[in-house]
PDB file of C-alpha atoms and ligand atoms in Angstrom:
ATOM      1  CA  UNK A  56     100.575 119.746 119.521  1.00  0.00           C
ATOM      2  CA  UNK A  57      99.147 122.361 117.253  1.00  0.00           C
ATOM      3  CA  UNK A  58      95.809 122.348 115.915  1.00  0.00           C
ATOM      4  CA  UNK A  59      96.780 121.019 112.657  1.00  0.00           C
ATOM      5  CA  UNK A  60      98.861 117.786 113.521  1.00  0.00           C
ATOM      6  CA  UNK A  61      95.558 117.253 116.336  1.00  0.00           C
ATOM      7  CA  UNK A  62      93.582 116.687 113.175  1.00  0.00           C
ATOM      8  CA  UNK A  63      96.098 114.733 111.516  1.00  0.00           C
ATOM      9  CA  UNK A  64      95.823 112.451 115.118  1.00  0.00           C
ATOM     10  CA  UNK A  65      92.413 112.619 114.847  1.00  0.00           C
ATOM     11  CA  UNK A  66      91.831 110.837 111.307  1.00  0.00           C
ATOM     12  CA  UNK A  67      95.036 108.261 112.392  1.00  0.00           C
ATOM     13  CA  UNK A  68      93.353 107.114 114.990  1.00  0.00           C
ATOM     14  CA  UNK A  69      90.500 106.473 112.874  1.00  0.00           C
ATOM     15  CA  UNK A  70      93.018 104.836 110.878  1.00  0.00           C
ATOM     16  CA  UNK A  71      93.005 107.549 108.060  1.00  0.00           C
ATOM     17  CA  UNK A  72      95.674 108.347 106.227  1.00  0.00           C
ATOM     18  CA  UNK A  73      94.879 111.699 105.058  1.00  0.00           C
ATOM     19  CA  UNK A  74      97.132 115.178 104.784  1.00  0.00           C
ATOM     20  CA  UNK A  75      96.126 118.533 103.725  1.00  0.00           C
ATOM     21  CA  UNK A  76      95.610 119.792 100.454  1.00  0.00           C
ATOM     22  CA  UNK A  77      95.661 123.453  99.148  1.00  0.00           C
ATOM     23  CA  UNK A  78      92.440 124.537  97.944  1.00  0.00           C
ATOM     24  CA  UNK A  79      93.922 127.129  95.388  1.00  0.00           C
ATOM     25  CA  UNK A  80      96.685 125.418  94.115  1.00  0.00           C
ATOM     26  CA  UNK A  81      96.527 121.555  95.028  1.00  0.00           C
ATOM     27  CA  UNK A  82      99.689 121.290  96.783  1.00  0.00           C
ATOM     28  CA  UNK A  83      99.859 118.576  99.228  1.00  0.00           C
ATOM     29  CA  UNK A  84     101.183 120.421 102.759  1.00  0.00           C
ATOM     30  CA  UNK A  85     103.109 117.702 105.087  1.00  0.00           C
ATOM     31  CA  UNK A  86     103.318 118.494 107.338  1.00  0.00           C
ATOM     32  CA  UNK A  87     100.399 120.008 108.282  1.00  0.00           C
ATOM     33  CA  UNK A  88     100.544 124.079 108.675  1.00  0.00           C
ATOM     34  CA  UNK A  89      98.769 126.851 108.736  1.00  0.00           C
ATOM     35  CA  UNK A  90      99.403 128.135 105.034  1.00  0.00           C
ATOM     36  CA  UNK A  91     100.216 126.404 101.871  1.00  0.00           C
ATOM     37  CA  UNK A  92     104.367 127.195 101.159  1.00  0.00           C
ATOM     38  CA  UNK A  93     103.692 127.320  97.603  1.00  0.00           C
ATOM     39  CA  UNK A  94     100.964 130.217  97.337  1.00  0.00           C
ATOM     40  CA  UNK A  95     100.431 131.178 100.761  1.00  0.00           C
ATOM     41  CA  UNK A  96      96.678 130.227 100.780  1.00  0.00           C
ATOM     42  CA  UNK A  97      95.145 129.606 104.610  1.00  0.00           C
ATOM     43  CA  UNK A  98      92.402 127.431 102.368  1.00  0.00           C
ATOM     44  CA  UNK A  99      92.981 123.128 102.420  1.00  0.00           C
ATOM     45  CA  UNK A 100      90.823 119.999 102.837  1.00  0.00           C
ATOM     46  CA  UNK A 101      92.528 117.018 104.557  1.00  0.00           C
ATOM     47  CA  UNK A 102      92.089 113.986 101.251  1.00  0.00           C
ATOM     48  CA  UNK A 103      93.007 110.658 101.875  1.00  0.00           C
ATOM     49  CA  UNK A 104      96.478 109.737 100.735  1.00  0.00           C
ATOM     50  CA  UNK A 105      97.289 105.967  99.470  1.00  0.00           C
ATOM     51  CA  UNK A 106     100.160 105.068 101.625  1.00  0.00           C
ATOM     52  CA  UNK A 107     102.313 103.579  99.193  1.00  0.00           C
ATOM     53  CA  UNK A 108     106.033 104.976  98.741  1.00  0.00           C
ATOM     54  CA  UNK A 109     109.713 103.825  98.356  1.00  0.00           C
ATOM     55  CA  UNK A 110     112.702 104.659 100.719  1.00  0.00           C
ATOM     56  CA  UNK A 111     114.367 107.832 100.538  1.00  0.00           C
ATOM     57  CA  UNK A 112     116.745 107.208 103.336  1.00  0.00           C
ATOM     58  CA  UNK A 113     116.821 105.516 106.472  1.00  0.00           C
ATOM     59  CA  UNK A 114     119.268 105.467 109.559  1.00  0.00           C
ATOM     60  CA  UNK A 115     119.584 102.179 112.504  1.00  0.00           C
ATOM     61  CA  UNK A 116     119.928 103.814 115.924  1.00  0.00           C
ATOM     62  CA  UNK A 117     122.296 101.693 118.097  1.00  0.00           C
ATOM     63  CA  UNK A 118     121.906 103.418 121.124  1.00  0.00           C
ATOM     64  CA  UNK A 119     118.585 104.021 123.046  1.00  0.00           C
ATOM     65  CA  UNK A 120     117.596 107.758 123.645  1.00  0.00           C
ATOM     66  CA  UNK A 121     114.356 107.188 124.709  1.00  0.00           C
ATOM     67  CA  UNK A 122     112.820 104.289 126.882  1.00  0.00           C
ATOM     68  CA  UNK A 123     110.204 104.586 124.024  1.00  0.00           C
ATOM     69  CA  UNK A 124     112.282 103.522 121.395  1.00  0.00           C
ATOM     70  CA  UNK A 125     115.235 100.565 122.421  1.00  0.00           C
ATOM     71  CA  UNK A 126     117.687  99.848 120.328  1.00  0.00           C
ATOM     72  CA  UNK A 127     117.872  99.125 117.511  1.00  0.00           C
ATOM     73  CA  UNK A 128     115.618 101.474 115.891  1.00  0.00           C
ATOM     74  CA  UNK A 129     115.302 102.265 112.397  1.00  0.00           C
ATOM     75  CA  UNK A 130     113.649 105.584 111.009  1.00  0.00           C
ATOM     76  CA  UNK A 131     112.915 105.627 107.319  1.00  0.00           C
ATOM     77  CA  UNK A 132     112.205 108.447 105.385  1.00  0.00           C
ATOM     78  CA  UNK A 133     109.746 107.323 103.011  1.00  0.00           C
ATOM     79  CA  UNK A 134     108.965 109.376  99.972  1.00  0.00           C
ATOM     80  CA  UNK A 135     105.080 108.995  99.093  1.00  0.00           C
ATOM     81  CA  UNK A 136     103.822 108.589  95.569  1.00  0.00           C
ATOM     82  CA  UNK A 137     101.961 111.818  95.938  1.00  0.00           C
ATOM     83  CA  UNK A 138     105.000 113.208  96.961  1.00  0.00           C
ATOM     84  CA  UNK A 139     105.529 114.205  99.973  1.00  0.00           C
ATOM     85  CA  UNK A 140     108.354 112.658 102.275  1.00  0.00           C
ATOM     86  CA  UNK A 141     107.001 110.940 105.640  1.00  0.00           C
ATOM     87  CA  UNK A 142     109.154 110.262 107.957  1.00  0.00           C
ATOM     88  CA  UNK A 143     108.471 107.402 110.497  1.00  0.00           C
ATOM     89  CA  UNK A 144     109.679 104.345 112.673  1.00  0.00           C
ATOM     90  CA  UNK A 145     109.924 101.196 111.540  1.00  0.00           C
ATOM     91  CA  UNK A 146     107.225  98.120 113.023  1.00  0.00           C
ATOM     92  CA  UNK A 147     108.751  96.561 115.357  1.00  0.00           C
ATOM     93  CA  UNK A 148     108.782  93.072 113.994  1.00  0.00           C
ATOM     94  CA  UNK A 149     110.705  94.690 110.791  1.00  0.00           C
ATOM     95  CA  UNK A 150     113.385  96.533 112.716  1.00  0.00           C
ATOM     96  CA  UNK A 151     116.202  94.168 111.452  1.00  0.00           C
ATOM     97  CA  UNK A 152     114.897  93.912 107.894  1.00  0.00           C
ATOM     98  CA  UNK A 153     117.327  95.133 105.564  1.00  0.00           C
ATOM     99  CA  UNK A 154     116.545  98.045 103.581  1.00  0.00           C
ATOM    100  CA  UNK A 155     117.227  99.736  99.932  1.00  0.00           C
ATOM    101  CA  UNK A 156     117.368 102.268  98.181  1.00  0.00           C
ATOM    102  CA  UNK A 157     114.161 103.356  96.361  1.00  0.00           C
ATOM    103  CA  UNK A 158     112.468  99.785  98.289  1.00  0.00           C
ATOM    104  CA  UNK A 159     108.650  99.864  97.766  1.00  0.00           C
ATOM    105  CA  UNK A 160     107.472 100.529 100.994  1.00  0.00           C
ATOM    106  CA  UNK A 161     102.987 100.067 102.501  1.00  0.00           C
ATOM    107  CA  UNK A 162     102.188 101.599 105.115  1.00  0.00           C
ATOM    108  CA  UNK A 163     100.662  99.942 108.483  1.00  0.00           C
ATOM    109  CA  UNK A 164      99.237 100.958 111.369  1.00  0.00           C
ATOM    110  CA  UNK A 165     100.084 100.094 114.532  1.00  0.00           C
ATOM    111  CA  UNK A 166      98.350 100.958 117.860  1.00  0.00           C
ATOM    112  CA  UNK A 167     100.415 101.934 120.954  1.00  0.00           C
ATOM    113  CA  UNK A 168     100.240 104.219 124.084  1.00  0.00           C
ATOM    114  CA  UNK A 169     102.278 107.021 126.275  1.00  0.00           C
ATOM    115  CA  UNK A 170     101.666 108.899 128.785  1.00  0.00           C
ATOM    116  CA  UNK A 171      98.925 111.226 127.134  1.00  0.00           C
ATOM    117  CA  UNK A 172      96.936 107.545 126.306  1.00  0.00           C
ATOM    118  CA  UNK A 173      96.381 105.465 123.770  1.00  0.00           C
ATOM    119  CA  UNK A 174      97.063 106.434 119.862  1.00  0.00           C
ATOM    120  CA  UNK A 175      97.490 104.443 116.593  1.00  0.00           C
ATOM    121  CA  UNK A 176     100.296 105.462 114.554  1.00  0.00           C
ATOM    122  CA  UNK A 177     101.025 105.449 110.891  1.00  0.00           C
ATOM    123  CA  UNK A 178     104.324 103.492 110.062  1.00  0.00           C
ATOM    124  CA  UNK A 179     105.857 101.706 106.937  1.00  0.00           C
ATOM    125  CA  UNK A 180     107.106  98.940 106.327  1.00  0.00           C
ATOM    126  CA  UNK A 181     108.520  97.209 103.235  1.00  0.00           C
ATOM    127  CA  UNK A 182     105.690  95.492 100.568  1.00  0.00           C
ATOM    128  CA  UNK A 183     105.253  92.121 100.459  1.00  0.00           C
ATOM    129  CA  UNK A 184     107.090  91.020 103.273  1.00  0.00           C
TER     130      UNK A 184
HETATM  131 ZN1   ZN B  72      98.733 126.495  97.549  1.00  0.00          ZN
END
């Protein structure tokens, strides 16, 4: 992990939602890096982000890869109302919900663990439901 996403940990596990934002130009930078890819500016603050977005895509896995993640196991790419596209899992309890196109979707946060301990991860799942 570089140092960036460890401070993008760091706030989600204080169940933050934040990314970084270019000091010079406002740009929001997800994910995280060293220097903005608009003007090239080393300079950003980490500002909370409302974690509200619609579906951009989305593809059901089938098969299981990883012990981590059985089947089935839906990532959506979720395209924030500041912009930015997150991509994520879905909770577990909405892994058979149908999704759309353009869906509003909230995000959640759910805690879980690996082998490197305990963590609480940002995920999305659809509004209302
Ligand atoms: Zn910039």
């Amino acid at each position: 992990m570089d140092p960036f996403a460890t401070e993008f940990w760091d706030y989600a596990n204080q169940r933050e939602f934040r990314m970084q934002q270019c000091d010079e130009c406002q740009k929001l930078r997800w994910p995280a890096a060293a220097v903005c890819d608009h003007c090239l500016s080393p300079d950003y603050s980490w500002v909370p982000i409302s974690g509200k977005g619609h579906v951009l895509s989305w593809i059901v896995f089938h098969r299981q890869y990883f012990p981590e993640y059985p089947a089935l196991h839906t990532a959506v790419a979720v395209e924030l109302d500041e912009g930015p596209i997150f991509v994520c899992c879905m909770p577990k309890e909405f892994e058979e919900t149908e999704l759309a196109d353009a869906m509003p979707m909230e995000l959640v946060w759910e805690e879980s663990h690996d082998r490197h301990g305990d963590y609480v991860i940002p995920l999305f799942k659809p509004v209302g439901m």
